Amino acid sequence: MTHRVAVVVLNHFATIDLGVPGQVFWAAETPSGEKLYEVVTCSENRMPVRCSAGYSVLPDYDLDVLDTADTVLVPGIHAGRALKDGTISDTLRAALLGRPRTMSICTGAFVLAAAGLLDGRPATTHWREADLFARLFPQVKLDPDVLFVDDGDVLTSAGVAAGLDLCLHVVRRDHGSEVANRAARRCVMPPWREGGQAQYIDRPLPYGEGGGTAATRDWMLAHLDTPLDLSLLAEHARMSVRTFTRRFREETGQSPARWLNGQRVEHARRLLETTDLGVEEVARQSGFGTAVSLRQHLHAAVGVSPLAYRHTFRRT
């Protein structure tokens, strides 16, 4: 059955944020080309909504369509009550409550918080609006440094590209890595960025020739099944350990150990989804060494054991 995603469009909506779910979820399909998601848009009373770029859109539905949605998504906004004083209309609040899964991109988190959906829960939003968010919603466990937060039935993300990451993460969560990777290729985007990666990277472009860590990251990916300590990585990059660690973090937003662990978890997930290898062999090929270590890392990342993960994500 096709999964319906209902996008709630508010005045002053962020233009790219509105297009993200329609593009990423539209690109998710079975190997035979069957679409896995349907994306619909709605607004209060099906009224036209205007964006900050100087044009309006007319959604096909009013808020009643949320009763038929499996996922509700709120794009970012650049102005309005939620950003000004942390409030939304009673009609919108009532419409958002009690949904099976709710998501936001960028400052759409202000709308979810104003509805009370984030009280006592971890969440994120665009780093530039983090101080305002913290003042308006002190009851929310805000983490302004990450790309997205998956708290089960409520998910929030930072700005623009992080919204792409979040939608792709949901596709992966719903249908596994193979479907998500095909969707990423269709959208010409990276297939996976960990939600805990930093929003703002001090030096987003690599250093000059011979000075960056990109070649060493490629080498790490080709040797996930071997022990890779920091001194070995620094030697491969022809840097001191201190310089390598600093430059790696500047280029990726993560420490070498955290980045490597994330890549190993992702490789293990792909092996569990696409092969019949035993858990011990999956652990060896992904660099965790033992099934016990794999079980600990996978549970920390996705909350389930390797066998439970395989059962869940191979059912399609």
Tab-separated table of C-alpha atoms in Angstrom:
chain	number	residue	atom	x	y	z
A	1	MET	CA	0.000	0.000	0.000
A	2	THR	CA	1.277	3.467	-0.898
A	3	HIS	CA	2.352	5.549	2.090
A	4	ARG	CA	0.734	9.004	2.084
A	5	VAL	CA	2.828	11.998	3.134
A	6	ALA	CA	0.821	15.170	3.769
A	7	VAL	CA	2.788	18.420	3.618
A	8	VAL	CA	1.312	21.287	5.625
A	9	VAL	CA	2.133	24.573	3.865
A	10	LEU	CA	2.091	27.809	5.866
A	11	ASN	CA	2.508	31.411	4.798
A	12	HIS	CA	6.162	32.503	4.485
A	13	PHE	CA	7.153	28.915	3.690
A	14	ALA	CA	10.720	28.166	2.632
A	15	THR	CA	10.628	27.445	-1.085
A	16	ILE	CA	13.122	24.571	-1.275
A	17	ASP	CA	11.739	22.922	1.859
A	18	LEU	CA	8.359	22.583	0.170
A	19	GLY	CA	9.901	20.799	-2.804
A	20	VAL	CA	12.071	18.376	-0.824
A	21	PRO	CA	9.451	15.799	0.232
A	22	GLY	CA	7.834	15.757	-3.186
A	23	GLN	CA	11.176	15.007	-4.803
A	24	VAL	CA	12.709	12.496	-2.366
A	25	PHE	CA	9.573	10.484	-1.591
A	26	TRP	CA	8.558	10.554	-5.266
A	27	ALA	CA	11.929	9.011	-6.146
A	28	ALA	CA	11.418	6.062	-3.772
A	29	GLU	CA	10.157	3.072	-5.711
A	30	THR	CA	10.384	-0.697	-5.983
A	31	PRO	CA	12.804	-2.314	-8.460
A	32	SER	CA	9.866	-2.658	-10.852
A	33	GLY	CA	9.151	1.096	-10.670
A	34	GLU	CA	6.142	1.068	-8.332
A	35	LYS	CA	5.927	4.266	-6.291
A	36	LEU	CA	6.100	3.730	-2.533
A	37	TYR	CA	4.858	7.139	-1.414
A	38	GLU	CA	2.187	9.628	-2.376
A	39	VAL	CA	2.826	13.269	-1.445
A	40	VAL	CA	-0.072	15.712	-1.053
A	41	THR	CA	-0.108	19.348	0.076
A	42	CYS	CA	-2.600	21.145	2.262
A	43	SER	CA	-3.237	24.448	4.007
A	44	GLU	CA	-5.785	25.840	6.413
A	45	ASN	CA	-9.096	26.068	4.525
A	46	ARG	CA	-7.160	25.242	1.336
A	47	MET	CA	-6.167	28.889	1.101
A	48	PRO	CA	-3.299	30.076	-1.129
A	49	VAL	CA	-0.036	30.411	0.794
A	50	ARG	CA	2.741	32.816	-0.044
A	51	CYS	CA	6.478	32.240	0.179
A	52	SER	CA	9.323	34.644	0.849
A	53	ALA	CA	10.395	34.488	-2.821
A	54	GLY	CA	7.370	36.456	-3.983
A	55	TYR	CA	4.860	33.906	-5.257
A	56	SER	CA	1.958	31.872	-3.910
A	57	VAL	CA	0.919	28.240	-4.200
A	58	LEU	CA	-2.553	26.734	-3.973
A	59	PRO	CA	-2.511	23.361	-2.158
A	60	ASP	CA	-4.911	20.680	-3.341
A	61	TYR	CA	-6.334	19.935	0.120
A	62	ASP	CA	-7.340	21.480	3.405
A	63	LEU	CA	-6.194	20.161	6.788
A	64	ASP	CA	-8.786	17.377	6.752
A	65	VAL	CA	-6.428	15.385	4.523
A	66	LEU	CA	-4.202	14.841	7.564
A	67	ASP	CA	-6.747	12.257	8.733
A	68	THR	CA	-5.697	10.086	5.787
A	69	ALA	CA	-1.936	10.640	6.130
A	70	ASP	CA	0.634	8.139	7.353
A	71	THR	CA	3.201	10.928	7.760
A	72	VAL	CA	2.687	14.667	8.256
A	73	LEU	CA	5.514	17.037	7.296
A	74	VAL	CA	5.891	20.764	8.011
A	75	PRO	CA	8.417	22.666	5.853
A	76	GLY	CA	10.396	25.593	7.188
A	77	ILE	CA	8.973	29.100	7.481
A	78	HIS	CA	10.689	32.505	7.386
A	79	ALA	CA	8.094	34.470	9.373
A	80	GLY	CA	4.767	34.091	11.152
A	81	ARG	CA	3.364	33.473	14.625
A	82	ALA	CA	5.419	30.382	15.358
A	83	LEU	CA	8.653	32.338	14.914
A	84	LYS	CA	7.383	35.519	16.512
A	85	ASP	CA	5.850	34.290	19.752
A	86	GLY	CA	5.818	30.488	19.559
A	87	THR	CA	2.105	30.109	18.836
A	88	ILE	CA	-0.049	28.691	16.041
A	89	SER	CA	-3.778	28.712	15.402
A	90	ASP	CA	-5.999	26.376	17.410
A	91	THR	CA	-7.136	24.814	14.135
A	92	LEU	CA	-3.593	23.933	13.079
A	93	ARG	CA	-2.649	22.671	16.529
A	94	ALA	CA	-5.632	20.318	16.634
A	95	ALA	CA	-4.868	19.079	13.128
A	96	LEU	CA	-1.272	18.207	13.976
A	97	LEU	CA	-1.949	16.271	17.166
A	98	GLY	CA	-2.264	12.502	17.239
A	99	ARG	CA	-0.694	11.705	13.868
A	100	PRO	CA	1.186	8.425	13.322
A	101	ARG	CA	4.399	10.220	12.329
A	102	THR	CA	5.216	13.919	12.158
A	103	MET	CA	8.270	15.552	10.597
A	104	SER	CA	9.657	19.037	10.145
A	105	ILE	CA	12.311	20.615	7.986
A	106	CYS	CA	14.314	23.566	9.281
A	107	THR	CA	12.135	26.080	11.153
A	108	GLY	CA	9.107	23.858	10.707
A	109	ALA	CA	10.215	22.627	14.133
A	110	PHE	CA	8.823	25.879	15.573
A	111	VAL	CA	5.372	24.788	14.372
A	112	LEU	CA	5.700	21.320	15.910
A	113	ALA	CA	6.914	22.849	19.163
A	114	ALA	CA	4.051	25.350	19.202
A	115	ALA	CA	1.661	22.410	18.854
A	116	GLY	CA	3.239	20.781	21.917
A	117	LEU	CA	4.582	17.833	19.927
A	118	LEU	CA	8.171	18.381	21.051
A	119	ASP	CA	7.641	18.897	24.776
A	120	GLY	CA	10.276	16.943	26.671
A	121	ARG	CA	11.656	15.451	23.459
A	122	PRO	CA	14.928	15.865	21.548
A	123	ALA	CA	14.733	18.013	18.429
A	124	THR	CA	16.744	20.255	16.164
A	125	THR	CA	16.233	23.212	13.859
A	126	HIS	CA	18.377	25.560	11.774
A	127	TRP	CA	21.423	26.648	13.756
A	128	ARG	CA	20.759	30.348	13.091
A	129	GLU	CA	17.368	30.137	14.825
A	130	ALA	CA	18.490	27.907	17.700
A	131	ASP	CA	18.721	30.684	20.304
A	132	LEU	CA	15.234	31.939	19.460
A	133	PHE	CA	13.863	28.412	19.559
A	134	ALA	CA	15.429	27.787	22.976
A	135	ARG	CA	13.868	30.965	24.362
A	136	LEU	CA	10.402	30.207	22.999
A	137	PHE	CA	10.395	26.503	23.813
A	138	PRO	CA	12.601	25.802	26.860
A	139	GLN	CA	10.733	22.539	27.431
A	140	VAL	CA	12.222	21.031	24.244
A	141	LYS	CA	15.574	19.215	24.399
A	142	LEU	CA	17.103	21.181	21.548
A	143	ASP	CA	20.306	19.976	19.888
A	144	PRO	CA	21.310	22.741	17.456
A	145	ASP	CA	24.435	20.971	16.199
A	146	VAL	CA	23.034	17.950	14.338
A	147	LEU	CA	21.520	17.438	10.888
A	148	PHE	CA	18.380	15.686	12.095
A	149	VAL	CA	16.833	13.959	15.088
A	150	ASP	CA	14.777	10.770	14.811
A	151	ASP	CA	12.715	10.352	17.968
A	152	GLY	CA	10.473	7.630	16.600
A	153	ASP	CA	7.140	9.168	15.692
A	154	VAL	CA	8.468	12.743	15.638
A	155	LEU	CA	11.458	13.746	13.493
A	156	THR	CA	13.057	17.167	13.025
A	157	SER	CA	15.859	18.444	10.808
A	158	ALA	CA	18.028	21.455	10.147
A	159	GLY	CA	17.888	23.568	7.007
A	160	VAL	CA	17.501	22.689	3.308
A	161	ALA	CA	20.035	19.892	2.660
A	162	ALA	CA	19.341	18.373	6.069
A	163	GLY	CA	15.707	18.078	5.023
A	164	LEU	CA	16.864	15.949	2.099
A	165	ASP	CA	18.874	13.835	4.534
A	166	LEU	CA	15.885	13.393	6.827
A	167	CYS	CA	13.492	12.366	4.051
A	168	LEU	CA	16.032	9.898	2.713
A	169	HIS	CA	16.556	8.577	6.248
A	170	VAL	CA	12.815	7.955	6.499
A	171	VAL	CA	12.839	6.086	3.174
A	172	ARG	CA	15.710	3.970	4.483
A	173	ARG	CA	13.876	3.372	7.757
A	174	ASP	CA	10.683	2.378	5.954
A	175	HIS	CA	12.117	0.313	3.088
A	176	GLY	CA	15.823	-0.312	3.636
A	177	SER	CA	19.082	0.876	2.110
A	178	GLU	CA	18.572	-0.442	-1.417
A	179	VAL	CA	15.417	1.613	-1.966
A	180	ALA	CA	16.980	4.655	-0.295
A	181	ASN	CA	20.152	4.380	-2.370
A	182	ARG	CA	18.159	4.213	-5.605
A	183	ALA	CA	16.187	7.289	-4.534
A	184	ALA	CA	19.422	9.109	-3.713
A	185	ARG	CA	20.843	8.318	-7.127
A	186	ARG	CA	17.638	9.569	-8.735
A	187	CYS	CA	17.958	12.818	-6.776
A	188	VAL	CA	21.732	13.031	-7.411
A	189	MET	CA	22.488	13.347	-3.701
A	190	PRO	CA	24.690	11.538	-1.183
A	191	PRO	CA	23.037	8.257	-0.170
A	192	TRP	CA	23.608	8.722	3.534
A	193	ARG	CA	24.703	11.334	6.066
A	194	GLU	CA	24.462	10.492	9.737
A	195	GLY	CA	21.916	12.566	11.616
A	196	GLY	CA	24.472	13.357	14.302
A	197	GLN	CA	26.815	15.060	11.849
A	198	ALA	CA	27.447	18.728	12.534
A	199	GLN	CA	25.174	21.269	10.816
A	200	TYR	CA	27.889	23.835	10.329
A	201	ILE	CA	31.365	22.756	9.243
A	202	ASP	CA	34.096	25.375	9.638
A	203	ARG	CA	35.865	24.392	6.416
A	204	PRO	CA	33.336	22.727	4.081
A	205	LEU	CA	35.747	22.633	1.122
A	206	PRO	CA	38.780	20.329	1.128
A	207	TYR	CA	42.260	21.659	1.499
A	208	GLY	CA	44.491	22.082	-1.524
A	209	GLU	CA	46.006	19.116	-3.303
A	210	GLY	CA	47.728	16.826	-0.849
A	211	GLY	CA	46.358	18.670	2.172
A	212	GLY	CA	42.888	17.225	2.738
A	213	THR	CA	41.590	13.971	4.140
A	214	ALA	CA	39.324	12.906	1.244
A	215	ALA	CA	41.796	10.337	-0.108
A	216	THR	CA	42.197	8.815	3.333
A	217	ARG	CA	38.424	8.655	3.793
A	218	ASP	CA	38.169	6.738	0.509
A	219	TRP	CA	40.922	4.432	1.725
A	220	MET	CA	39.078	3.902	5.010
A	221	LEU	CA	35.929	2.894	3.123
A	222	ALA	CA	37.924	0.325	1.156
A	223	HIS	CA	39.393	-1.138	4.364
A	224	LEU	CA	36.447	-1.184	6.761
A	225	ASP	CA	37.192	-4.811	7.669
A	226	THR	CA	40.692	-4.043	8.972
A	227	PRO	CA	41.808	-2.336	12.198
A	228	LEU	CA	42.225	1.391	11.549
A	229	ASP	CA	43.740	3.355	14.401
A	230	LEU	CA	44.375	7.063	14.383
A	231	SER	CA	48.136	6.788	13.876
A	232	LEU	CA	47.645	4.601	10.798
A	233	LEU	CA	45.148	7.028	9.315
A	234	ALA	CA	47.391	10.004	9.959
A	235	GLU	CA	50.293	8.149	8.364
A	236	HIS	CA	48.205	7.428	5.266
A	237	ALA	CA	47.280	11.131	5.031
A	238	ARG	CA	50.944	12.104	5.606
A	239	MET	CA	50.027	14.275	8.560
A	240	SER	CA	50.642	14.306	12.258
A	241	VAL	CA	47.874	12.779	14.354
A	242	ARG	CA	46.933	16.206	15.691
A	243	THR	CA	46.767	17.819	12.236
A	244	PHE	CA	44.848	14.899	10.743
A	245	THR	CA	42.283	14.926	13.547
A	246	ARG	CA	41.758	18.678	13.203
A	247	ARG	CA	41.438	18.654	9.433
A	248	PHE	CA	39.197	15.592	9.425
A	249	ARG	CA	36.775	17.301	11.789
A	250	GLU	CA	36.878	20.542	9.794
A	251	GLU	CA	36.037	18.686	6.570
A	252	THR	CA	33.398	16.265	7.885
A	253	GLY	CA	32.079	17.761	11.115
A	254	GLN	CA	32.997	14.552	12.962
A	255	SER	CA	35.979	12.916	14.591
A	256	PRO	CA	37.694	10.152	12.569
A	257	ALA	CA	36.465	7.504	15.022
A	258	ARG	CA	32.843	8.611	14.884
A	259	TRP	CA	32.859	8.908	11.096
A	260	LEU	CA	34.450	5.467	10.713
A	261	ASN	CA	31.983	3.899	13.122
A	262	GLY	CA	29.068	5.373	11.176
A	263	GLN	CA	30.418	3.989	7.907
A	264	ARG	CA	30.859	0.555	9.472
A	265	VAL	CA	27.298	0.574	10.794
A	266	GLU	CA	25.996	1.543	7.367
A	267	HIS	CA	28.023	-1.214	5.682
A	268	ALA	CA	26.719	-3.753	8.192
A	269	ARG	CA	23.159	-2.614	7.501
A	270	ARG	CA	23.625	-3.117	3.763
A	271	LEU	CA	25.051	-6.604	4.316
A	272	LEU	CA	22.162	-7.556	6.604
A	273	GLU	CA	19.641	-6.309	4.058
A	274	THR	CA	21.163	-7.707	0.876
A	275	THR	CA	23.035	-10.902	1.823
A	276	ASP	CA	22.525	-14.119	3.781
A	277	LEU	CA	25.852	-13.810	5.587
A	278	GLY	CA	25.855	-14.864	9.213
A	279	VAL	CA	26.048	-12.177	11.869
A	280	GLU	CA	29.660	-13.092	12.723
A	281	GLU	CA	30.705	-12.665	9.082
A	282	VAL	CA	28.791	-9.383	8.789
A	283	ALA	CA	30.627	-8.191	11.898
A	284	ARG	CA	33.985	-9.207	10.397
A	285	GLN	CA	33.391	-7.601	7.005
A	286	SER	CA	32.125	-4.367	8.533
A	287	GLY	CA	35.071	-4.080	10.905
A	288	PHE	CA	33.376	-4.747	14.233
A	289	GLY	CA	35.187	-8.025	14.705
A	290	THR	CA	32.593	-9.895	16.746
A	291	ALA	CA	28.841	-10.331	16.724
A	292	VAL	CA	28.708	-8.858	20.217
A	293	SER	CA	30.399	-5.650	19.073
A	294	LEU	CA	28.160	-5.421	15.993
A	295	ARG	CA	25.078	-5.950	18.128
A	296	GLN	CA	26.094	-3.132	20.492
A	297	HIS	CA	26.841	-0.642	17.716
A	298	LEU	CA	23.769	-1.470	15.645
A	299	HIS	CA	21.502	-1.238	18.671
A	300	ALA	CA	22.983	2.165	19.517
A	301	ALA	CA	22.378	3.354	15.943
A	302	VAL	CA	18.927	1.957	15.148
A	303	GLY	CA	17.692	0.351	18.363
A	304	VAL	CA	17.488	-3.285	17.234
A	305	SER	CA	19.684	-6.384	17.054
A	306	PRO	CA	21.232	-7.572	13.763
A	307	LEU	CA	18.749	-10.419	13.352
A	308	ALA	CA	15.784	-8.177	14.126
A	309	TYR	CA	17.100	-5.598	11.672
A	310	ARG	CA	17.476	-8.216	8.935
A	311	HIS	CA	13.975	-9.541	9.571
A	312	THR	CA	12.463	-6.064	9.468
A	313	PHE	CA	14.242	-4.626	6.456
A	314	ARG	CA	14.167	-7.702	4.246
A	315	ARG	CA	10.444	-8.231	4.524
A	316	THR	CA	9.896	-6.249	1.297
